[in-house]
Short mmCIF file of C-alpha atoms and ligand atoms in Angstrom, two decimals:
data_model
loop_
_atom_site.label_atom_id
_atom_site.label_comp_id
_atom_site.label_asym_id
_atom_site.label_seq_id
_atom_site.Cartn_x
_atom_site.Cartn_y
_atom_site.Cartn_z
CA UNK A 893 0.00 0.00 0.00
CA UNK A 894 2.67 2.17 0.87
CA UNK A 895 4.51 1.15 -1.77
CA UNK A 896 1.89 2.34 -4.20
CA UNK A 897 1.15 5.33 -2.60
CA UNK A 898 4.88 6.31 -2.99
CA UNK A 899 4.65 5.42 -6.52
CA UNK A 900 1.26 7.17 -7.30
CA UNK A 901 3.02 10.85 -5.64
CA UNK A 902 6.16 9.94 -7.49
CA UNK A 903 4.02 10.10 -10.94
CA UNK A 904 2.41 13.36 -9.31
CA UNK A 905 5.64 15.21 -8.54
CA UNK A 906 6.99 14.10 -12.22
CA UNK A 907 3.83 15.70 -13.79
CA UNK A 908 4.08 18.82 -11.69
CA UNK A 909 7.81 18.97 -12.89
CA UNK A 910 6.56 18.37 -16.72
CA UNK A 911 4.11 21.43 -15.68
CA UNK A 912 6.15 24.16 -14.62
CA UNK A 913 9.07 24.15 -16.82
CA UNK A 914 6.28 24.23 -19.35
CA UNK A 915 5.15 27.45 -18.14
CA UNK A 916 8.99 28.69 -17.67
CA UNK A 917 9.95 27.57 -21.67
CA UNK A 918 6.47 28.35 -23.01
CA UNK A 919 7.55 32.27 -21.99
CA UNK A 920 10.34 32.52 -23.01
CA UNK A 921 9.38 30.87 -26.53
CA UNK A 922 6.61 33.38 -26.63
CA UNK A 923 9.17 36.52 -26.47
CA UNK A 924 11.37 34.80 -29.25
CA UNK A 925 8.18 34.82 -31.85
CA UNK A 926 8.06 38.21 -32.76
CA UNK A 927 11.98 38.96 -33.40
CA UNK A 928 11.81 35.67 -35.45
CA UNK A 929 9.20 36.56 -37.83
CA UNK A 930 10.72 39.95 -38.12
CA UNK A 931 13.88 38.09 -38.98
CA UNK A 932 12.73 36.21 -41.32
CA UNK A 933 10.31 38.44 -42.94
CA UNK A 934 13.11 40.74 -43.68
CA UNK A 935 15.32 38.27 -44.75
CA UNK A 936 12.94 37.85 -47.80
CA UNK A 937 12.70 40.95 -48.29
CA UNK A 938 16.28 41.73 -49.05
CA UNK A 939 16.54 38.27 -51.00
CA UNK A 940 13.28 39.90 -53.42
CA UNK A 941 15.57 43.26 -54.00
CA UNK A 942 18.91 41.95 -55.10
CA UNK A 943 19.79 42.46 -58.10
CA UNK A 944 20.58 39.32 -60.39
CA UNK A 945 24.10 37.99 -59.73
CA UNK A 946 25.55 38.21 -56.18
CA UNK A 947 25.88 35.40 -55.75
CA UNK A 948 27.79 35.99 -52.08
CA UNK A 949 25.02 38.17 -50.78
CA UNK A 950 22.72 35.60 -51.46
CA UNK A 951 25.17 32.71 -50.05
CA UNK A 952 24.95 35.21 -46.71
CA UNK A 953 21.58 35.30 -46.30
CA UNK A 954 20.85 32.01 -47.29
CA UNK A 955 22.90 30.75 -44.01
CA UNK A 956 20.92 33.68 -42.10
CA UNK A 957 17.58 32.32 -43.35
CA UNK A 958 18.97 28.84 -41.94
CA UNK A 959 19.76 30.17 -38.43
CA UNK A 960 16.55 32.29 -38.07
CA UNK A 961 14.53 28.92 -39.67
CA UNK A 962 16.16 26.79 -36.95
CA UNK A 963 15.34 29.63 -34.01
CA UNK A 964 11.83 29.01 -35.07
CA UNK A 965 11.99 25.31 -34.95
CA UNK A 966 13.33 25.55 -31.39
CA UNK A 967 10.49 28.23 -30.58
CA UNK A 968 7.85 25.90 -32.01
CA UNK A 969 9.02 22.51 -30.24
CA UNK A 970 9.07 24.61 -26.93
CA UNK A 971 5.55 25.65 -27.65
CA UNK A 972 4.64 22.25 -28.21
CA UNK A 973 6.20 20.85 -25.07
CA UNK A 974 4.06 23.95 -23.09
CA UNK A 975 1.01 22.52 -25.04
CA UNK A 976 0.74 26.18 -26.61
CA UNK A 977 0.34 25.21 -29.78
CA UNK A 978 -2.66 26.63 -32.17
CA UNK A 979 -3.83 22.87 -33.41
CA UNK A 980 -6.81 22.30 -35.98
CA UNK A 981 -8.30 19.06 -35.11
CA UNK A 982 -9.45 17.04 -37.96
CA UNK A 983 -11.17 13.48 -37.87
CA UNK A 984 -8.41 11.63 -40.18
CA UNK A 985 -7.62 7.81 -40.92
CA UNK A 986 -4.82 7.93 -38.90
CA UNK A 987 -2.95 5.04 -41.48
CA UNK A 988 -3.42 8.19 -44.14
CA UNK A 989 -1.39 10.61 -42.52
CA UNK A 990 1.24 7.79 -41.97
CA UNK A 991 1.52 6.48 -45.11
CA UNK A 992 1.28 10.59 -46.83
CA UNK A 993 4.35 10.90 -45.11
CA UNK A 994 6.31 7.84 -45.61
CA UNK A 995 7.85 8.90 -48.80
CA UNK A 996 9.07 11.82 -47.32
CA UNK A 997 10.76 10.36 -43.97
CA UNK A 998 12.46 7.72 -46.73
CA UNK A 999 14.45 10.64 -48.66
CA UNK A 1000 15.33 11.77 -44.82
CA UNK A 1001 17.43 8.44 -43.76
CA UNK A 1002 19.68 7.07 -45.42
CA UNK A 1003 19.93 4.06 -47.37
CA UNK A 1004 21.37 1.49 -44.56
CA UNK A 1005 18.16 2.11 -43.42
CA UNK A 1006 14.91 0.05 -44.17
CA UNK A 1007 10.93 2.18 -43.23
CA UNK A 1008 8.23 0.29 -43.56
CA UNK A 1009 5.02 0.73 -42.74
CA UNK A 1010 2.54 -1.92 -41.87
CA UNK A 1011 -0.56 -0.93 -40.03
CA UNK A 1012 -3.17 -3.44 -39.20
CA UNK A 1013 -5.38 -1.00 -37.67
CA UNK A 1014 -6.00 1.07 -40.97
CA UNK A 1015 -9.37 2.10 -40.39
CA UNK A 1016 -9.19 3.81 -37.15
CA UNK A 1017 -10.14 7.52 -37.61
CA UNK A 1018 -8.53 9.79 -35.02
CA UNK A 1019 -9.28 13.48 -34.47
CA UNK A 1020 -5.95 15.05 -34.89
CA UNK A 1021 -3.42 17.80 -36.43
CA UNK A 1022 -2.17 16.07 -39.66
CA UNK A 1023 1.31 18.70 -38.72
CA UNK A 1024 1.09 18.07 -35.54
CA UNK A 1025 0.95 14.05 -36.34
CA UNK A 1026 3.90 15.10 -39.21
CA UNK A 1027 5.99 16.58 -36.71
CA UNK A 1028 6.17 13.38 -34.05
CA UNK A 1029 6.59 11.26 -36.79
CA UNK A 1030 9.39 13.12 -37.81
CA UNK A 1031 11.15 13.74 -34.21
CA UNK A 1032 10.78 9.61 -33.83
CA UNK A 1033 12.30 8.97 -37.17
CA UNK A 1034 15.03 11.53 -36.93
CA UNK A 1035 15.82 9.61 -33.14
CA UNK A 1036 15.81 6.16 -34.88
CA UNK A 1037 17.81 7.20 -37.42
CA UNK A 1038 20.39 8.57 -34.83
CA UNK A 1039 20.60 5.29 -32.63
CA UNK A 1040 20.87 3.49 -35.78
CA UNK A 1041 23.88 5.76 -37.18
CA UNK A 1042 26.23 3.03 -36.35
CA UNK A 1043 25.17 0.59 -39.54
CA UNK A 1044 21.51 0.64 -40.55
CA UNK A 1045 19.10 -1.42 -39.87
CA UNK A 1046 15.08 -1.30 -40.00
CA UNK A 1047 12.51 1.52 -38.65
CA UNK A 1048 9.13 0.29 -39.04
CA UNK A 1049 5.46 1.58 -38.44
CA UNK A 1050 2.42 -0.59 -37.21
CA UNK A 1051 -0.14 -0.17 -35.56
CA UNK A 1052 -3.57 -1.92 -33.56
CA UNK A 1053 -6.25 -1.27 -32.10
CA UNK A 1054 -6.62 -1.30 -27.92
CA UNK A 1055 -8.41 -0.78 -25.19
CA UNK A 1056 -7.57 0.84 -21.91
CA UNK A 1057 -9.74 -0.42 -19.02
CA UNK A 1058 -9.45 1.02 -15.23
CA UNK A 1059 -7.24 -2.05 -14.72
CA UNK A 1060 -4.30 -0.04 -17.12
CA UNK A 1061 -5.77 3.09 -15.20
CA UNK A 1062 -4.40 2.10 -11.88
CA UNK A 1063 -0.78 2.59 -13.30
CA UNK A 1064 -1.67 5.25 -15.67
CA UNK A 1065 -4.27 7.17 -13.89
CA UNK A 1066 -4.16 9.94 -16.21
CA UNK A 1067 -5.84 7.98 -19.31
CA UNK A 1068 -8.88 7.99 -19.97
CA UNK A 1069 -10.44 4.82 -20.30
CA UNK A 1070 -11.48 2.99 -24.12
CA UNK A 1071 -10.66 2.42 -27.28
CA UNK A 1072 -7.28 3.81 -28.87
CA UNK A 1073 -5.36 3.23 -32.01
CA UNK A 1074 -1.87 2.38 -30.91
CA UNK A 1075 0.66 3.55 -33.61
CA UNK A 1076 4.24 1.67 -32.81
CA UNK A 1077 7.51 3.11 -34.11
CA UNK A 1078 10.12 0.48 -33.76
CA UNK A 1079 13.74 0.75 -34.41
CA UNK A 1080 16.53 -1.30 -34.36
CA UNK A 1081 19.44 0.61 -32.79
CA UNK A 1082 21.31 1.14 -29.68
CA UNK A 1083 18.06 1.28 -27.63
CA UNK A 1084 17.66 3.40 -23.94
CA UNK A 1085 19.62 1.86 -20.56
CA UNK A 1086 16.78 2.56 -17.80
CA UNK A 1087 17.97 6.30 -16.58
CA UNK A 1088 17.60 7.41 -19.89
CA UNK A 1089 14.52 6.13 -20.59
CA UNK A 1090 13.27 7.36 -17.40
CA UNK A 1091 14.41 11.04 -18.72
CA UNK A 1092 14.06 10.67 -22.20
CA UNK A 1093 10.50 12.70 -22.29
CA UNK A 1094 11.49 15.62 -20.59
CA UNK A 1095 12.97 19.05 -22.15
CA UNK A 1096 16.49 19.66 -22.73
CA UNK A 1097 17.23 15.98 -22.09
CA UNK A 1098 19.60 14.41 -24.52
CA UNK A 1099 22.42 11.62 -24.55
CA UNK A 1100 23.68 13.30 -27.82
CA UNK A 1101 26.84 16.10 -27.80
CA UNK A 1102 25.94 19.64 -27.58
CA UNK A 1103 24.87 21.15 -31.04
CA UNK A 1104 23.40 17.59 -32.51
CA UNK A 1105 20.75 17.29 -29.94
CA UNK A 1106 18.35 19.94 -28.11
CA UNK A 1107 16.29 17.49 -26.25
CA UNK A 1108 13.34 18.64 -27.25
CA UNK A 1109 12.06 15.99 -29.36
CA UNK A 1110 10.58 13.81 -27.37
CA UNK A 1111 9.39 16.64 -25.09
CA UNK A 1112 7.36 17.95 -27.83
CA UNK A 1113 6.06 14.71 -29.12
CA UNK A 1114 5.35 14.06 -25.30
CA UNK A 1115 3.30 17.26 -25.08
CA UNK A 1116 1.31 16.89 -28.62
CA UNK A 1117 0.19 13.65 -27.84
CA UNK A 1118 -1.32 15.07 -24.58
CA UNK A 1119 -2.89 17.45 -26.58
CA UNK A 1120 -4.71 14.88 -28.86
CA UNK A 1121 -6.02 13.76 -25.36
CA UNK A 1122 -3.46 10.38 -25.87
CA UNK A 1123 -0.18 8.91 -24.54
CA UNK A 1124 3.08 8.09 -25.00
CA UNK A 1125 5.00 5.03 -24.06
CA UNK A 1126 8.45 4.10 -24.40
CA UNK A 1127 9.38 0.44 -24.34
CA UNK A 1128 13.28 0.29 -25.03
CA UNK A 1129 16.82 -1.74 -23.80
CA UNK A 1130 20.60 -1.48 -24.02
CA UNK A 1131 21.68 -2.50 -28.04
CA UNK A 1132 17.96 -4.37 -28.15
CA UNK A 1133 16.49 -1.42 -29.97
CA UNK A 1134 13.59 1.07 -28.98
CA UNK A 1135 9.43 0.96 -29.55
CA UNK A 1136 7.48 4.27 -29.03
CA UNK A 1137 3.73 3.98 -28.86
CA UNK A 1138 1.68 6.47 -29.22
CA UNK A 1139 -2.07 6.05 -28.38
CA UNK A 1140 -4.92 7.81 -30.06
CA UNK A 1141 -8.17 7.54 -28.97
CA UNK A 1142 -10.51 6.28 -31.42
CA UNK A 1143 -12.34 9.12 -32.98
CA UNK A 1144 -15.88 7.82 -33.70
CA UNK A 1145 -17.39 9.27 -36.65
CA UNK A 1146 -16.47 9.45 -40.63
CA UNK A 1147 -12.99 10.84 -41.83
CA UNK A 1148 -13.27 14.31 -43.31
CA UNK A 1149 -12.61 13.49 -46.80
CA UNK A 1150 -10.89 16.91 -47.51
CA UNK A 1151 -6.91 15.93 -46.91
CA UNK A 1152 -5.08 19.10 -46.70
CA UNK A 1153 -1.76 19.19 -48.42
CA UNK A 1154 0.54 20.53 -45.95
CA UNK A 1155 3.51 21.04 -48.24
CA UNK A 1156 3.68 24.50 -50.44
CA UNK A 1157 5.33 24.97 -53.14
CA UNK A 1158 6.77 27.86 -54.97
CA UNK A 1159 5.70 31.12 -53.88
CA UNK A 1160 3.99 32.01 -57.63
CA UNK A 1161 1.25 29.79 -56.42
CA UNK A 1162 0.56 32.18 -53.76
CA UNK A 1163 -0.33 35.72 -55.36
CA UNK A 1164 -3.32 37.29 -55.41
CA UNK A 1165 -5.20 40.90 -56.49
CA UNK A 1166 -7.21 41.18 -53.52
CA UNK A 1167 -7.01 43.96 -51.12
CA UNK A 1168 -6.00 43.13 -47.94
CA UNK A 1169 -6.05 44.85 -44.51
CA UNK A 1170 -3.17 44.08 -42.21
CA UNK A 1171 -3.58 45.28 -38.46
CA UNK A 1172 -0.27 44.49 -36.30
CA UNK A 1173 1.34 46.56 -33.60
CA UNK A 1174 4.64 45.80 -34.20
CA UNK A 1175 5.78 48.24 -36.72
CA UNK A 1176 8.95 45.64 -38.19
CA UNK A 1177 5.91 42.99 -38.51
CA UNK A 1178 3.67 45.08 -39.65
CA UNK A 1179 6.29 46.34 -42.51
CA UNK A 1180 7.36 43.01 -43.73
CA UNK A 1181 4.18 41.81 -43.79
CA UNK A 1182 3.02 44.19 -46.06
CA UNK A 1183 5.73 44.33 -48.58
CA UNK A 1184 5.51 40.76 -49.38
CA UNK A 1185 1.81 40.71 -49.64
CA UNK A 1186 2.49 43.90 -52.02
CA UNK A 1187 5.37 42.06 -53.97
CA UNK A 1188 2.46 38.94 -54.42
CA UNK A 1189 0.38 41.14 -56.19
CA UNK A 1190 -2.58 42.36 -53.53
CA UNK A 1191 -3.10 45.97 -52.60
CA UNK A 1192 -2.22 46.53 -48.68
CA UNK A 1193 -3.42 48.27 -46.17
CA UNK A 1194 -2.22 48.49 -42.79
CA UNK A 1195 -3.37 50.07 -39.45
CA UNK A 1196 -1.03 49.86 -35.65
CA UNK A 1197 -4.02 48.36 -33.86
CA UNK A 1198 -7.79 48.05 -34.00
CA UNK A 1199 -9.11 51.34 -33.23
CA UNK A 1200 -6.99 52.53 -36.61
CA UNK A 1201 -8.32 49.49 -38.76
CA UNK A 1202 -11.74 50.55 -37.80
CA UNK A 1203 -10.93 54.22 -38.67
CA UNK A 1204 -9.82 52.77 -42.12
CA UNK A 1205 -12.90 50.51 -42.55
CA UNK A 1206 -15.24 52.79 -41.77
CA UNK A 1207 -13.57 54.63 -45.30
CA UNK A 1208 -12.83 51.66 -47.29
CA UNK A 1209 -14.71 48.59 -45.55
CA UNK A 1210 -16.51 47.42 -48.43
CA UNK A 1211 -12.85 46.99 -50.67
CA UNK A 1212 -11.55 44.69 -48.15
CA UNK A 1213 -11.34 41.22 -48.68
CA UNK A 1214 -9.51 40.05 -46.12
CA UNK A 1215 -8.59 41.38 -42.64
CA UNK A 1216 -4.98 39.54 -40.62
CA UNK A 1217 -4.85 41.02 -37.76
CA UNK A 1218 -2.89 40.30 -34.52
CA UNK A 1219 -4.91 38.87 -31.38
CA UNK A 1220 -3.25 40.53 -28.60
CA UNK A 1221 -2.94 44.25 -29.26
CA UNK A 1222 -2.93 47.23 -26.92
CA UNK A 1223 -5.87 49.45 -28.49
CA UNK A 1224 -8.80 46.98 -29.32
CA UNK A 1225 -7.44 43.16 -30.03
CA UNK A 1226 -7.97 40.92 -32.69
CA UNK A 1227 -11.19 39.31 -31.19
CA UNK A 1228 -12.63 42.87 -30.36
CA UNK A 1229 -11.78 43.79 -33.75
CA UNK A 1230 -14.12 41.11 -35.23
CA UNK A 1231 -17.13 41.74 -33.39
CA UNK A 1232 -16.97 45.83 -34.36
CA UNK A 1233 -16.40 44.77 -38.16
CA UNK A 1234 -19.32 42.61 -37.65
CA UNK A 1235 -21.90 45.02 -35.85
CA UNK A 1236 -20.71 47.19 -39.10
CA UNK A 1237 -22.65 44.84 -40.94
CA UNK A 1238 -19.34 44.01 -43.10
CA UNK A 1239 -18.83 39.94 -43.47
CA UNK A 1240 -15.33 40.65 -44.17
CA UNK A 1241 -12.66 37.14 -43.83
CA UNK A 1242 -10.47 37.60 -40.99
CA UNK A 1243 -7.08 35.54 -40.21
CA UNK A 1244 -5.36 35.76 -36.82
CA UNK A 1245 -1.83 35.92 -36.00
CA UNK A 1246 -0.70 35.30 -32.74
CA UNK A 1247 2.54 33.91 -30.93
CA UNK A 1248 -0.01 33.53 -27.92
CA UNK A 1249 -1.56 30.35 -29.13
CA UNK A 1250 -4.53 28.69 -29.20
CA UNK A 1251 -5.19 27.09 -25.92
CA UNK A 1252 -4.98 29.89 -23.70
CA UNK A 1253 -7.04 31.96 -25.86
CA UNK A 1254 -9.48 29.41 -27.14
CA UNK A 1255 -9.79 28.56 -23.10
CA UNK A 1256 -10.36 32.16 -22.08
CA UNK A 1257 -13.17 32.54 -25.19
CA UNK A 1258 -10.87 35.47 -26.30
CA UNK A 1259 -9.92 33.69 -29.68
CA UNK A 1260 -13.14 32.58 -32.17
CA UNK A 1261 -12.67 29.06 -32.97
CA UNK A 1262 -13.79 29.37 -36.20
CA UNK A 1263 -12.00 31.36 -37.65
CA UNK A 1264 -8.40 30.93 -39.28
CA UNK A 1265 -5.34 30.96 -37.49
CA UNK A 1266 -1.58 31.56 -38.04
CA UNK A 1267 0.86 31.11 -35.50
CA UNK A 1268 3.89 33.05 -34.97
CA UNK A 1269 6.76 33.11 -36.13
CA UNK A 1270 5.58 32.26 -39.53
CA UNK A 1271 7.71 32.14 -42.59
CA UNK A 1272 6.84 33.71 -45.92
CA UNK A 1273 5.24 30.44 -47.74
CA UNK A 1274 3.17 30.01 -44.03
CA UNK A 1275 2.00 33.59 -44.18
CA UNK A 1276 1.15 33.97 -47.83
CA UNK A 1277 -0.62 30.42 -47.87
CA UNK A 1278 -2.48 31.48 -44.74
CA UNK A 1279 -3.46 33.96 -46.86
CA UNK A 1280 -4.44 32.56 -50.04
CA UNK A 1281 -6.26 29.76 -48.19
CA UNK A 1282 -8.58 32.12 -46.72
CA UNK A 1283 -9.05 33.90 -49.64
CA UNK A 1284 -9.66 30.51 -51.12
CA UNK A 1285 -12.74 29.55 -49.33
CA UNK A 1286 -15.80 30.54 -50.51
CA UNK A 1287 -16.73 33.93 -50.51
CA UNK A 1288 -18.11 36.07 -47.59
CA UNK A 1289 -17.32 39.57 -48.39
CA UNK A 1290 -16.83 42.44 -48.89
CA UNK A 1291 -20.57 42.65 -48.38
CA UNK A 1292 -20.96 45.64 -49.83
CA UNK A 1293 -19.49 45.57 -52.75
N1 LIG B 1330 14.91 5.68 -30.79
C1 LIG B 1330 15.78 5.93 -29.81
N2 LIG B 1330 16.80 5.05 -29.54
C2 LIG B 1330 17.68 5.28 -28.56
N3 LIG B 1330 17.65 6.36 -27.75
C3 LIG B 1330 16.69 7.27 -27.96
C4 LIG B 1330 15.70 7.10 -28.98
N4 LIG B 1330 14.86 8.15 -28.93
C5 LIG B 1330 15.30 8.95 -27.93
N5 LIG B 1330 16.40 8.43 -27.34
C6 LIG B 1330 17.15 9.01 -26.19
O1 LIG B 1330 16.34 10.01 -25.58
C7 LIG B 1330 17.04 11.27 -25.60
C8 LIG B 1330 16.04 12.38 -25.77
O2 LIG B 1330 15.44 12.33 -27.07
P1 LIG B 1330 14.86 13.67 -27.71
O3 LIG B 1330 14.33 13.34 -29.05
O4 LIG B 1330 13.94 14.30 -26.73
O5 LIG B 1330 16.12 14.61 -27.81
P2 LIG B 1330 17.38 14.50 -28.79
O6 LIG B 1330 17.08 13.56 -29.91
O7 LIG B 1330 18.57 14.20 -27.95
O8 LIG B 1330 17.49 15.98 -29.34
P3 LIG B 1330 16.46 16.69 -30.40
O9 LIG B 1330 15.35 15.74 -30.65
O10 LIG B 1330 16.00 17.92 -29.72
O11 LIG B 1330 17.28 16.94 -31.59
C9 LIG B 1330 18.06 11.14 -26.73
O12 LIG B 1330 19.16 11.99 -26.54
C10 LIG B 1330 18.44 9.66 -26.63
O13 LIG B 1330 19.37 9.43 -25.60
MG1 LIG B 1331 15.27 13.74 -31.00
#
């Protein structure tokens, strides 16, 4: 009894751990968004303007772009890990996403390495973040391919169908109990000796030298799995390789048959004619943002907060297509913004932009769940294909015109 009472507060310290130094990195993340997008906004920008040839200048910024793209990674995985994340929950076949993505986790390993994917529970339809689902399945592969650097060997998916009773509750109070698709990702490298598995899910920890890993991976597969209300469990032994599981529940109710393609292509794809209202406080964002939506082909204009984009509607609301605005601003936010273009009468599209994401403000009512979202930072194809797929859908305003 005593025995499992130790164990039980044990678990309950560990998750109170997990807890705060997800509040502590999801801040800090948070402060990094803005100076990233700036970054690489601006970074685009000067790319657009050179002239043809220099081919230095371009070599420059083209390692700049890297270390700014890489910043943002890190932001985003921390923002995971603080379940912060802005996710769009779809019902999916779960097998779909999987098997979308094989092709492209095959060009990522190398040869000496063998993917395959078998999944015997291909039916099960989960409600999930086909990037969000992307991104773990990419952090796992990218580990397996690491503890198998030493001479290939075989990564494989599968998955089945289970169900957690009270019985698995007792040791895993935490899940909730019935049906789950359990996707397995097995490898067959140097596998986990039982402190680092015992580690392995929490930020910063990593077995690998400094600059290879961040120890974040796991963290923010840990943290988007809680997120699609499911678990994680690692199974692993000295040189007798490593299985992650990751359990889904069961989503019941028909896959959305609209798959998303999550991977853009050029940016010629992306222009437009439309006229476009940006409303962002900070004046570098705000800038950038404008000059490549300009440089795309769409007539811009901007306002500091939403007191000014009001002042500008109330001249030119019925030219406006489509409003991005920031949530969070000092003089009438994002969400306050929407319901005054509204009681205008205009049915204008809107698209957020925040680097405060979803949960908190989806929890507090303060961000419409409806209605499109963009996280920060965001790099140019993310903006502009924000953009275009709002524009995309079909039509709502202007109303007036
Ligand atoms: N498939 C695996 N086989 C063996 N060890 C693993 C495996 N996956 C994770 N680990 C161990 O867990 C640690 C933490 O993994 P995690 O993915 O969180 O961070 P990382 O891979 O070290 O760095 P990052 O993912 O941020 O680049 C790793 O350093 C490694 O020791
Ligand atoms: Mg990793």
């Amino acid at each position: 009894m005593a025995i499992e009472r130790e164990a039980l507060e044990h678990q309950l310290r560990q998750a109170q751990k997990m807890e705060g130094i997800g509040r502590v990195t999801g801040g800090i993340a948070h402060d990094f968004n803005n100076l990233l997008t700036v970054m690489l906004a601006n970074i685009a920008l000067i790319e657009g303007q050179l002239p043809p040839g220099n081919a230095e200048i371009r070599q420059d910024l083209g390692a700049l772009a890297a270390a700014a793209q890489r910043g943002a990674e890190l932001v985003h995985k921390l923002l995971s890990f603080s379940r912060r994340e802005h996710l769009s929950m779809q019902p999916v076949k779960l097998s779909a996403v999987v098997e979308g993505w094989v092709p492209a986790l095959r060009r990522m390993l190398p040869e000496t390495i063998q993917l395959t994917a078998e999944l015997g529970d291909d039916g099960a339809v989960v409600l999930c973040d086909r990037g969000a689902v992307e991104q773990i399945l990419l952090n796992l592969a990218t580990n397996a391919r690491d503890a198998m650097s030493g001479g290939g060997g075989f990564l494989r998916f599968g998955s089945e169908r289970v169900f957690l009773n009270e019985r698995y509750r007792e040791t895993h109070p935490w899940a909730a109990v019935g049906a789950y698709t359990a996707l397995s990702v097995t490898d067959t490298g140097i596998g986990m000796d039982k402190n680092t598995l015992q580690h392995a899910l929490e930020p910063f920890f990593t077995t690998k030298p400094v600059g290879v890993g961040t120890g974040l991976g796991l963290s923010m597969v840990y943290g988007l799995m809680k997120q699609h209300g499911g678990l994680v469990q690692l199974y692993s032994e000295p040189y007798k390789g490593t299985v992650v599981r990751l359990y889904f529940p069961v989503h019941q109710g028909a896959a959305s048959s609209e798959v998303a393609p999550t991977l853009t292509t050029g940016l010629d794809r992306l222009r437009g004619s439309e006229t476009i209202l940006l409303v962002e406080d900070e004046p570098a964002i705000r800038s950038a943002g404008s000059r490549l939506l300009a440089t795309q082909g769409y007539k811009v204009l901007t306002a500091e907060d939403g007191v000014s984009a009001l002042r500008v509607l109330a001249e030119r609301g019925s030219e406006v297509h489509l409003i991005v605005t920031d949530v969070v601003m000092p003089l009438l936010g994002g969400p306050e913004l929407l319901d005054a273009v509204r009681a205008m009468g205009l049915e204008t599209d809107f698209l957020f932009t925040s680097g405060y994401v979803g949960r908190d403000l989806q929890e507090t009512g303060e961000l419409p769940s409806d209605e499109a979202f963009l996280r920060k930072p965001w790099t140019v194809e993310e903006f502009l294909g924000a953009v275009r797929e709002v524009l995309n859908k079909p039509r709502r305003g202007p109303a007036l015109a």
